[in-house]
Short mmCIF file of C-alpha atoms in Angstrom, two decimals:
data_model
loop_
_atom_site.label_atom_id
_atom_site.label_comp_id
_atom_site.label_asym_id
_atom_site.label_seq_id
_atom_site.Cartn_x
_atom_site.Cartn_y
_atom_site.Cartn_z
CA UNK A 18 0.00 0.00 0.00
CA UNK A 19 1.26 3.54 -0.96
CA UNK A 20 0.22 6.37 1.35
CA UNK A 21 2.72 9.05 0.26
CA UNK A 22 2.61 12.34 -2.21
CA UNK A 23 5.27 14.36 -3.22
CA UNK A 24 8.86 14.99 -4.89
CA UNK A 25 10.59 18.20 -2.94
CA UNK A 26 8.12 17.87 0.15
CA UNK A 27 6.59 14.37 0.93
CA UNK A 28 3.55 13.42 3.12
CA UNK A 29 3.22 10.00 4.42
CA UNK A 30 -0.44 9.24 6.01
CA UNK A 31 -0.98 6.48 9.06
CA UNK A 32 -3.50 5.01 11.00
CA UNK A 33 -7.19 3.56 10.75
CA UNK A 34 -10.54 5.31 12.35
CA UNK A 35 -10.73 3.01 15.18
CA UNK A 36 -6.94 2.39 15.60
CA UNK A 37 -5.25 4.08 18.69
CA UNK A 38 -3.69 6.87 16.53
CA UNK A 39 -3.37 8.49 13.17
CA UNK A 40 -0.65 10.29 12.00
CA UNK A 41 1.02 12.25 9.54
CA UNK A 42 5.13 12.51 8.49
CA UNK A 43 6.77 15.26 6.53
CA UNK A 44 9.56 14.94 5.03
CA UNK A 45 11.23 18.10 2.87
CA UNK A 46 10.62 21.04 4.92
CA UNK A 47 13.43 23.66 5.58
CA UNK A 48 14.74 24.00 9.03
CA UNK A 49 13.84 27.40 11.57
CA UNK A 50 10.44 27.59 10.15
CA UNK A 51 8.47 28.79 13.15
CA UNK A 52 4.89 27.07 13.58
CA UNK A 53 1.62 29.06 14.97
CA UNK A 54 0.59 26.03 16.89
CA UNK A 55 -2.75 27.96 17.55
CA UNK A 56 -3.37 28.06 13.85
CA UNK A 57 -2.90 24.86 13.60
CA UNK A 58 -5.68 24.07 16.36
CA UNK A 59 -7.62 26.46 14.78
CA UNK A 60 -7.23 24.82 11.44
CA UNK A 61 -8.49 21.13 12.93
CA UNK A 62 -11.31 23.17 14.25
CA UNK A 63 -13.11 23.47 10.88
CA UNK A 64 -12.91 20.12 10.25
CA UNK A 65 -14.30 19.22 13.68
CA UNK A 66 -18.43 18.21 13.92
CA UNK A 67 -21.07 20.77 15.06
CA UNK A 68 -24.44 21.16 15.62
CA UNK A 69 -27.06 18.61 14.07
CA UNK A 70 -25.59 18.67 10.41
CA UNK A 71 -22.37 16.61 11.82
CA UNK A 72 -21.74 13.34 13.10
CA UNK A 73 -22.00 12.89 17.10
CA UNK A 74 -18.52 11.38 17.16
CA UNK A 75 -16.13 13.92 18.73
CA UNK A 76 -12.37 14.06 18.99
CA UNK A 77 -10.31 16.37 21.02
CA UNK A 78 -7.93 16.22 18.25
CA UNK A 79 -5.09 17.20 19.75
CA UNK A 80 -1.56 17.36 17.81
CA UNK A 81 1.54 15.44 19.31
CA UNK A 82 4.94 16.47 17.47
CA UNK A 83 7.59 13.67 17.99
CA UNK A 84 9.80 14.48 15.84
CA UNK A 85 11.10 17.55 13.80
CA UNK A 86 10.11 20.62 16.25
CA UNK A 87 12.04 21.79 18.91
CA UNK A 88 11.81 25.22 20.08
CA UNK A 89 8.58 25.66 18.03
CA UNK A 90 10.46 25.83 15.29
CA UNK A 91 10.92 23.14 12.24
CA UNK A 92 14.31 21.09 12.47
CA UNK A 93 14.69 20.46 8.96
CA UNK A 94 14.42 16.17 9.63
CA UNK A 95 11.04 14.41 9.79
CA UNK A 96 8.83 16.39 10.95
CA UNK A 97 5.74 13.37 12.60
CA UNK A 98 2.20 14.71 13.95
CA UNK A 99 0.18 12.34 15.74
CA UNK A 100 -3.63 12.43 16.88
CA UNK A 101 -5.08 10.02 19.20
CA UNK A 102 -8.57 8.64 18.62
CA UNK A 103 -9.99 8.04 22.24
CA UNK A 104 -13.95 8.20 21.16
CA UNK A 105 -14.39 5.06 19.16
CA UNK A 106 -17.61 2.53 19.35
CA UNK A 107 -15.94 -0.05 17.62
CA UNK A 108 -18.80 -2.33 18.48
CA UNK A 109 -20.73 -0.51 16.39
CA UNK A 110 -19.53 -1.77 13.12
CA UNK A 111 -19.37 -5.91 14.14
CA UNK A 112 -22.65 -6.66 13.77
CA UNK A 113 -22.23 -5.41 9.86
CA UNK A 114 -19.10 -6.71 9.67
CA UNK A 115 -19.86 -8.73 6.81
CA UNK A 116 -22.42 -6.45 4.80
CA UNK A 117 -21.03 -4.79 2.27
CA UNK A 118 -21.73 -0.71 2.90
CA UNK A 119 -23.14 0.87 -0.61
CA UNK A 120 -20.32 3.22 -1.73
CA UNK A 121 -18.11 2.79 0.70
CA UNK A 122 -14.87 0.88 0.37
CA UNK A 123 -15.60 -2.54 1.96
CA UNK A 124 -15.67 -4.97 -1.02
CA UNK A 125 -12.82 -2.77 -2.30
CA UNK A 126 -10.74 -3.03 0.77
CA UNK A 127 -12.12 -6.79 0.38
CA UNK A 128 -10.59 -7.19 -2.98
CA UNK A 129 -7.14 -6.09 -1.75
CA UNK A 130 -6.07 -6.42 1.38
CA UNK A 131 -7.61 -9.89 1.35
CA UNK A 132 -9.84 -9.68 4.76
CA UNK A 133 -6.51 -8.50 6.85
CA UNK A 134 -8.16 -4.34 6.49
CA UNK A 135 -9.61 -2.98 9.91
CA UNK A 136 -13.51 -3.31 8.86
CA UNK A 137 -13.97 -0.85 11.83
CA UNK A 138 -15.38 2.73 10.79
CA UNK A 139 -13.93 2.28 7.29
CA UNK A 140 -10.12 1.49 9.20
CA UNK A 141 -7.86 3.48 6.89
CA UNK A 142 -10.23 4.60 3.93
CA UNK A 143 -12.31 6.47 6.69
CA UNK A 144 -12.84 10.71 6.65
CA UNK A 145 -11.14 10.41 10.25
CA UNK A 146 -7.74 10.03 8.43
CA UNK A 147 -8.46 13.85 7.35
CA UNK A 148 -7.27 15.22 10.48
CA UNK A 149 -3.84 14.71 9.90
CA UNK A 150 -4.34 15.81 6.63
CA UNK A 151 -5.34 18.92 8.36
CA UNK A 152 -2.55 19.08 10.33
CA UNK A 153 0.10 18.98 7.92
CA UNK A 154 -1.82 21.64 5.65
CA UNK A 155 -1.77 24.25 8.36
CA UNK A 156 2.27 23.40 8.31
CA UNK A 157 1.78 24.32 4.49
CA UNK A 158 -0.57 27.12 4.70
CA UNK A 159 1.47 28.85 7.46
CA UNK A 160 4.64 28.76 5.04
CA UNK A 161 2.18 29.58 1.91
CA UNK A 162 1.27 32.60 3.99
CA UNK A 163 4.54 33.96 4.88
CA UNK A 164 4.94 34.35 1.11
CA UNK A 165 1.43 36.25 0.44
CA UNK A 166 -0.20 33.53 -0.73
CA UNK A 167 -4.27 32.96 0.30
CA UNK A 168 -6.03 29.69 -0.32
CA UNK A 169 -9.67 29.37 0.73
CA UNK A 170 -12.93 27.43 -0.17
CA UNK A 171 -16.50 27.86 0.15
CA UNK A 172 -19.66 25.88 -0.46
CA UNK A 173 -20.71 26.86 -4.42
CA UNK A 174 -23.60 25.04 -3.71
CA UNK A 175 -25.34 21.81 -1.75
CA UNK A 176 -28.03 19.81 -2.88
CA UNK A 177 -28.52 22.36 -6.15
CA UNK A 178 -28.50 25.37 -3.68
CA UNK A 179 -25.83 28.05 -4.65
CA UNK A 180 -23.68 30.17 -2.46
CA UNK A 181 -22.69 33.70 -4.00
CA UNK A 182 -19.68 33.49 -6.36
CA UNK A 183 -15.90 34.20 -5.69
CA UNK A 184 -15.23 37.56 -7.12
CA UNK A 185 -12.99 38.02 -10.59
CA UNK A 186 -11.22 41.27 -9.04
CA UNK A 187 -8.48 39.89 -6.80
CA UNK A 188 -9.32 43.12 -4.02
CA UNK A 189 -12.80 41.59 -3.15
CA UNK A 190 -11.93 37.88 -3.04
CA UNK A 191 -9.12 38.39 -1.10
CA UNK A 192 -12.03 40.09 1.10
CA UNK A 193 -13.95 36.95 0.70
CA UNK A 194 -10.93 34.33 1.36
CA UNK A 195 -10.31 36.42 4.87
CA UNK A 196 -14.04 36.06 5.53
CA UNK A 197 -13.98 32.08 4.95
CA UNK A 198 -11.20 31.81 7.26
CA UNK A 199 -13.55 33.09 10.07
CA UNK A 200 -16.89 31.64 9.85
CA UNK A 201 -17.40 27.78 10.56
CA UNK A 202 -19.94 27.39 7.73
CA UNK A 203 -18.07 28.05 4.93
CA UNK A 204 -20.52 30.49 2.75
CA UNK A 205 -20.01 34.08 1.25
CA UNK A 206 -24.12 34.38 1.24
CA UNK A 207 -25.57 33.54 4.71
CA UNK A 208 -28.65 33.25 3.44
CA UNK A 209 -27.60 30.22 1.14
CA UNK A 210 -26.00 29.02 4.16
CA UNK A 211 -29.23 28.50 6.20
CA UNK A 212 -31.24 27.16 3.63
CA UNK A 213 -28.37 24.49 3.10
CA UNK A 214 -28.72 23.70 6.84
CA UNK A 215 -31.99 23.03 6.40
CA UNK A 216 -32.16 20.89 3.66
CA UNK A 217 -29.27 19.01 5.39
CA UNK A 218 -31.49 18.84 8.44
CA UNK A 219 -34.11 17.36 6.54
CA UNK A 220 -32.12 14.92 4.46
CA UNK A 221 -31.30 14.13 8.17
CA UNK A 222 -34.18 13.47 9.71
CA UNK A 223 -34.83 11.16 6.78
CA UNK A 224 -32.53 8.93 7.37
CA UNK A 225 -30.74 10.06 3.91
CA UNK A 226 -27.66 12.23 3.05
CA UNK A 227 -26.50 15.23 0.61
CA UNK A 228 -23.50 16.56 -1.48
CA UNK A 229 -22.37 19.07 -3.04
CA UNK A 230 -19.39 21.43 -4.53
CA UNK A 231 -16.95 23.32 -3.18
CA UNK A 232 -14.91 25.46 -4.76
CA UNK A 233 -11.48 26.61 -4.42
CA UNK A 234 -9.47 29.64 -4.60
CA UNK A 235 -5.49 30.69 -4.52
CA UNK A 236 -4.49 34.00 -4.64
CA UNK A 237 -0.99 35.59 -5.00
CA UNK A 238 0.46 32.57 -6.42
CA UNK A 239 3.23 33.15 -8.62
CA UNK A 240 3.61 32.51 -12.19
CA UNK A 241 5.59 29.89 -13.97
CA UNK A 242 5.16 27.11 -11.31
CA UNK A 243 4.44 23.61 -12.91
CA UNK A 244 5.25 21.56 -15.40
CA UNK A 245 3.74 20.60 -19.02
CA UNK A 246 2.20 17.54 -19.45
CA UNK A 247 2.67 14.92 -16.81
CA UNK A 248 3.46 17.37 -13.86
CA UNK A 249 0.74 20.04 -14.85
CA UNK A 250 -0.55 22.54 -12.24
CA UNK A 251 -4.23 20.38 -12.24
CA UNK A 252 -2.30 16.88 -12.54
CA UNK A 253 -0.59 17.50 -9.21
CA UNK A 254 -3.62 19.54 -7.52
CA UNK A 255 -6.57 16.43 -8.96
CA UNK A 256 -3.68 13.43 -7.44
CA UNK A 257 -4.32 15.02 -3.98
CA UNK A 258 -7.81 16.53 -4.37
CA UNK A 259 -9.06 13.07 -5.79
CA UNK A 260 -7.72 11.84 -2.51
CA UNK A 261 -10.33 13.33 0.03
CA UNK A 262 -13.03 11.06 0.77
CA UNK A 263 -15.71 11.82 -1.50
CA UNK A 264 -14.31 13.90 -4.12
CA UNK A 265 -16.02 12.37 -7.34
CA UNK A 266 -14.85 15.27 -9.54
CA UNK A 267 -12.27 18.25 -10.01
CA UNK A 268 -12.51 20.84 -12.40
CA UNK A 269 -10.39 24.26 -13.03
CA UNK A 270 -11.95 27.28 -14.26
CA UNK A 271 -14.65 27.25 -16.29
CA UNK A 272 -14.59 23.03 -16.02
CA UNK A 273 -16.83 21.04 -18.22
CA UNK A 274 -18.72 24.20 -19.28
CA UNK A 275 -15.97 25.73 -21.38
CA UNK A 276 -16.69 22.71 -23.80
CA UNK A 277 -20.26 24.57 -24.66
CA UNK A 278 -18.55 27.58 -25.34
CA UNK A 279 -16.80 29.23 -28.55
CA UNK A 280 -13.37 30.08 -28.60
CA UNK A 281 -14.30 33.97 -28.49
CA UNK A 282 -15.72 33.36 -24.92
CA UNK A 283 -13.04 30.81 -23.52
CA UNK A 284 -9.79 32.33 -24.26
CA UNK A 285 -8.75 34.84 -21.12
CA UNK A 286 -7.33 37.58 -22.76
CA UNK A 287 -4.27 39.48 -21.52
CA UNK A 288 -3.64 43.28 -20.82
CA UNK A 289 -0.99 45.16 -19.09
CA UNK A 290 -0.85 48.07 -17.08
CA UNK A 291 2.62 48.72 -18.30
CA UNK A 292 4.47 46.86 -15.23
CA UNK A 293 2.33 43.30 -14.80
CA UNK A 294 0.48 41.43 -17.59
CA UNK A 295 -3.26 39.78 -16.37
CA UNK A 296 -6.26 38.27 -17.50
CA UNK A 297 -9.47 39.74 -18.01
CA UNK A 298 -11.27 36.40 -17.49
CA UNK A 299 -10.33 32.89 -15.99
CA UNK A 300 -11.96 30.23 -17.71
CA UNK A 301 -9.13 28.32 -17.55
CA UNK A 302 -8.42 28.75 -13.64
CA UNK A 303 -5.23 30.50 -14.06
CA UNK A 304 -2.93 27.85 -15.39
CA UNK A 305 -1.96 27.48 -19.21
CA UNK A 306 0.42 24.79 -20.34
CA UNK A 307 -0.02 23.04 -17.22
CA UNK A 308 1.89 26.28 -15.58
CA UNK A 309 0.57 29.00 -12.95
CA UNK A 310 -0.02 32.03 -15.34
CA UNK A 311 -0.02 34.68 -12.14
CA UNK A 312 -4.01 34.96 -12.05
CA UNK A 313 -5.75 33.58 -9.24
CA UNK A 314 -6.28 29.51 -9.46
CA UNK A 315 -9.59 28.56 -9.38
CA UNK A 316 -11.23 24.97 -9.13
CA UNK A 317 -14.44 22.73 -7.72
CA UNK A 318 -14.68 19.10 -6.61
CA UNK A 319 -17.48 17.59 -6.50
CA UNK A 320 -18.59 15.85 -3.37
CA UNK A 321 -20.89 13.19 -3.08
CA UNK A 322 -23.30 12.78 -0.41
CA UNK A 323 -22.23 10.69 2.58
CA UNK A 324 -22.66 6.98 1.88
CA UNK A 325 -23.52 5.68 5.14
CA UNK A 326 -27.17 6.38 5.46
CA UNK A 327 -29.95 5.14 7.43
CA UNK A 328 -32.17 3.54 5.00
CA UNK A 329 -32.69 -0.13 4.48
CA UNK A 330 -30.29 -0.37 1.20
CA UNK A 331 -29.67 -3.97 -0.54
CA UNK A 332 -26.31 -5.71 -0.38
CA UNK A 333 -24.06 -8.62 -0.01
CA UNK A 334 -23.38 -10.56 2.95
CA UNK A 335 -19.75 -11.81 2.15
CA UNK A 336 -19.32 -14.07 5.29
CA UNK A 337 -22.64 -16.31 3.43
CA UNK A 338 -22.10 -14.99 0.00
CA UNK A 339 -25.74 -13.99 -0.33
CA UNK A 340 -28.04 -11.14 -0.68
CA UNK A 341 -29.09 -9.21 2.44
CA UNK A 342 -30.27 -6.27 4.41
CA UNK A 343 -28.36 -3.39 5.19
CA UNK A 344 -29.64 -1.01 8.17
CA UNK A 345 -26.20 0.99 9.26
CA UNK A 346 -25.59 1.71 13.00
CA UNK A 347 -23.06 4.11 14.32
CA UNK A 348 -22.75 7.62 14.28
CA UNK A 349 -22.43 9.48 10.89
CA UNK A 350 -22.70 12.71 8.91
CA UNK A 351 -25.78 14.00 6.82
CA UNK A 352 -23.32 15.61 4.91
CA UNK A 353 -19.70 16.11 4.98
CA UNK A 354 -18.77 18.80 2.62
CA UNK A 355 -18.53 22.21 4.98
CA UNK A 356 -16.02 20.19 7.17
CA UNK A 357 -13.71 18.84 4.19
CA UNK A 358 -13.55 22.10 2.96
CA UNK A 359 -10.61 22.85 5.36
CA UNK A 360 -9.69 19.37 3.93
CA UNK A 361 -9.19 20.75 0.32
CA UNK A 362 -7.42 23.95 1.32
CA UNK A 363 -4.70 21.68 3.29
CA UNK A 364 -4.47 19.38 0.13
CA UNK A 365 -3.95 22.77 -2.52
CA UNK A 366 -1.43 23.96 0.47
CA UNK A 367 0.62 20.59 0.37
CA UNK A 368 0.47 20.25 -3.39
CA UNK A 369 1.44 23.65 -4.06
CA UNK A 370 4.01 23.72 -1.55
CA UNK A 371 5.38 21.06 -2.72
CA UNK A 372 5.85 22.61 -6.51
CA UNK A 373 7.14 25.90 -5.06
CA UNK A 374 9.85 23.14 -3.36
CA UNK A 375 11.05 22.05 -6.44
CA UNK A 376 11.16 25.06 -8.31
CA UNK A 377 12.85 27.49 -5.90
CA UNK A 378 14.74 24.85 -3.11
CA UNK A 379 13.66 23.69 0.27
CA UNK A 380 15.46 26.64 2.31
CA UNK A 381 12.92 29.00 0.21
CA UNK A 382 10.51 28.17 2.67
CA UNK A 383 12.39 29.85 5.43
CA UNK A 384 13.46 33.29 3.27
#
C-alpha cells in the first residue's frame, strides 16, 4: 500500500478510524520555520463536527509532534504529527461486519487487502484520516502565507442550492478568502448558508444524506510554477484533491462548461498596465500549459453525499455470500462537505508547496 505524495516535500499518512492513533510525516521542509501552533488548532477546528448537520462522534484532536520541532520551530528532519482517537464505538460496526456498505470501500478493501483491512469505521479509507491531513496543511498554509499567498474554499452550492460566487477582481476575493477563514460554515451568502442547513437537516431526519461542490481559490500565487504535461498545475492539484473522501470530480476554471462555449468566450485575454500582464477572465483557472499564469487559481470538486445512510439499502453478505439487508448503525454525517472544505485547502497547500519546493529549493521556505 502507498500512502505518500510528493517529490521536494513528501507526506506520508498512518493510521485507521478506530486504531489508537493516526498520523502524519513530513519529510522536505526547511529548518527554523516557526509554527503558529494555535493556527494549527484552529485549522483542525473546521474540520471538527457541530451542531445537528455533523456526526456525534467527537475528537479532542489534539496534535503530538515527535519528531522535527524543537523550540517551536521546524528542524529540517522528519517532521511526525500524531492524533489520538480516544472516542471510538468499535462495536458498532461488528454486527455489519460482513455487509457490504453501498459506496463505501468494503468490497474494495475486500478485494485487496484480502480480509486482513480494519472493517472498523472504514479502518484506513475512513474521513477520520483527514485530520492529519489537516494538520500537515496548516504546516503548508502557514509557510504559503509567509509568502502572500491565500487559499480558501467555500460551499458553491449543496443539494442544487448556490452560495454567491468568488469575485474576478483579486481586491474583493481576497475580502472573501479572509471572511472564509472566520466563519465555521463556509458560505459568502448567509442566506444560502441556512437554507443548506436546512435541507441538510431534513435529508437528516430522513434517514438520507446530501452533497455538493466546493470550490477553491489561490491568490498571489506566482507565475511559472508547474510543469507541461505529466506534472501540470491540475495533474498535481486532482492526485491530492481526488484523494479526500468523496471527491467524485475536479474541475479548473470554467470546467466542463468551457466545452459549450466558442473560442471567443473561452480564451482569457491578456492586458498590461505597463508593469504586470493579467487576464481579463479565468476560464481556464489561471494555469496554461499546465503552468501558474499569475491569475488567481480557481477549481471545484465535486462531493458526493455521505454513503452511510440510514435507510434499508440492498447488499451482499460476504461471510454467506448472499443477498441481504443493510440497516447501518453508528454515528455518521448527513453531509460532509462544509467540514472537508478545510480538507481541500490543506491538500492545494501541500500540493502547491510542494511545486514551489522544487522550483525554488527547500530553504525558500524559510526566506
Amino acid at each position: 500500500m502507498k500512502s505518500i505524495f510528493g517529490d521536494s516535500v513528501q507526506v506520508c499518512l498512518f493510521g485507521e478510524s478506530h486504531s489508537p492513533a493516526m498520523g502524519v510525516v513530513i519529510n522536505g521542509l526547511a529548518p527554523g520555520i516557526q509554527l503558529d501552533l494555535d493556527f494549527l488548532d484552529r485549522q483542525l477546528d473546521k474540520r471538527r463536527p457541530k451542531g445537528r448537520i455533523s456526526t456525534q462522534r467527537h475528537e479532542t484532536d489534539q496534535v503530538r509532534f515527535l519528531s522535527g520541532l524543537f523550540n517551536g520551530r521546524t528542524t529540517g528532519t522528519p517532521l511526525c504529527m500524531v492524533i489520538e482517537n480516544s472516542a471510538q464505538k468499535s462495536g458498532d460496526y461488528e454486527k455489519t461486519r460482513h455487509l457490504l456498505r453501498p459506496s463505501h470501500a468494503d468490497y474494495t478493501a475486500q478485494l485487496k487487502y484480502l480480509g486482513c483491512q480494519d472493517y472498523r469505521g472504514g479502518g484506513h479509507f475512513s474521513g477520520r484520516l483527514t485530520a492529519p491531513i489537516v494538520a500537515a496543511g496548516a504546516v503548508a498554509l502557514q509557510i504559503l502565507r509567509s509568502k502572500g499567498v491565500l487559499i480558501g474554499t467555500h460551499i458553491q452550492s449543496l443539494y442544487g442550492i448556490p452560495d454567491s460566487p468568488f469575485s474576478q477582481e483579486e481586491a474583493e476575493l481576497e475580502r472573501q478568502l479572509d471572511l472564509l477563514d472566520e466563519v465555521a460554515f463556509p458560505v459568502l451568502n448567509p442566506q444560502a448558508g441556512e437554507r443548506m442547513r436546512q435541507a441538510v437537516e431534513e435529508a437528516a431526519a430522513e434517514g438520507d444524506s446530501l452533497g455538493g461542490v466546493l470550490e477553491t481559490a489561490v491568490l498571489h500565487f506566482p507565475g511559472g510554477i508547474g510543469e507541461p504535461f505529466f506534472c501540470s498545475v491540475e495533474s498535481r492539484l486532482s492526485q491530492l484533491l481526488y484523494s479526500i473522501p468523496a471527491v467524485k470530480g475536479v474541475e479548473f476554471g470554467a470546467g466542463f462548461g468551457i466545452a459549450a462555449m466558442k473560442g471567443s468566450d473561452a480564451n482569457d485575454e491578456f492586458i498590461t498596465d505597463g508593469k504586470t500582464v493579467r487576464t481579463t477572465t479565468s476560464s481556464n483557472g489561471g494555469i496554461n500549459g499546465g503552468i501558474t499564469n499569475g491569475m488567481p487559481l480557481l477549481f471545484r470538486c465535486a462531493v458526493k453525499p455521505t454513503p452511510s445512510i440510514y435507510k434499508p439499502q440492498q447488499t451482499v453478505d460476504l461471510a454467506a455470500m448472499e443477498n441481504a439487508e443493510l440497516i447501518i448503525q453508528g454515528r455518521h454525517d448527513p453531509a460532509i462537505i462544509h467540514r472537508a472544505r478545510v480538507v481541500a485547502d490543506s491538500m492545494t497547500a501541500l500540493a502547491l508547496l510542494d511545486l514551489c519546493s522544487e522550483r525554488f529549493g527547500y530553504l525558500w521556505m524559510g526566506g
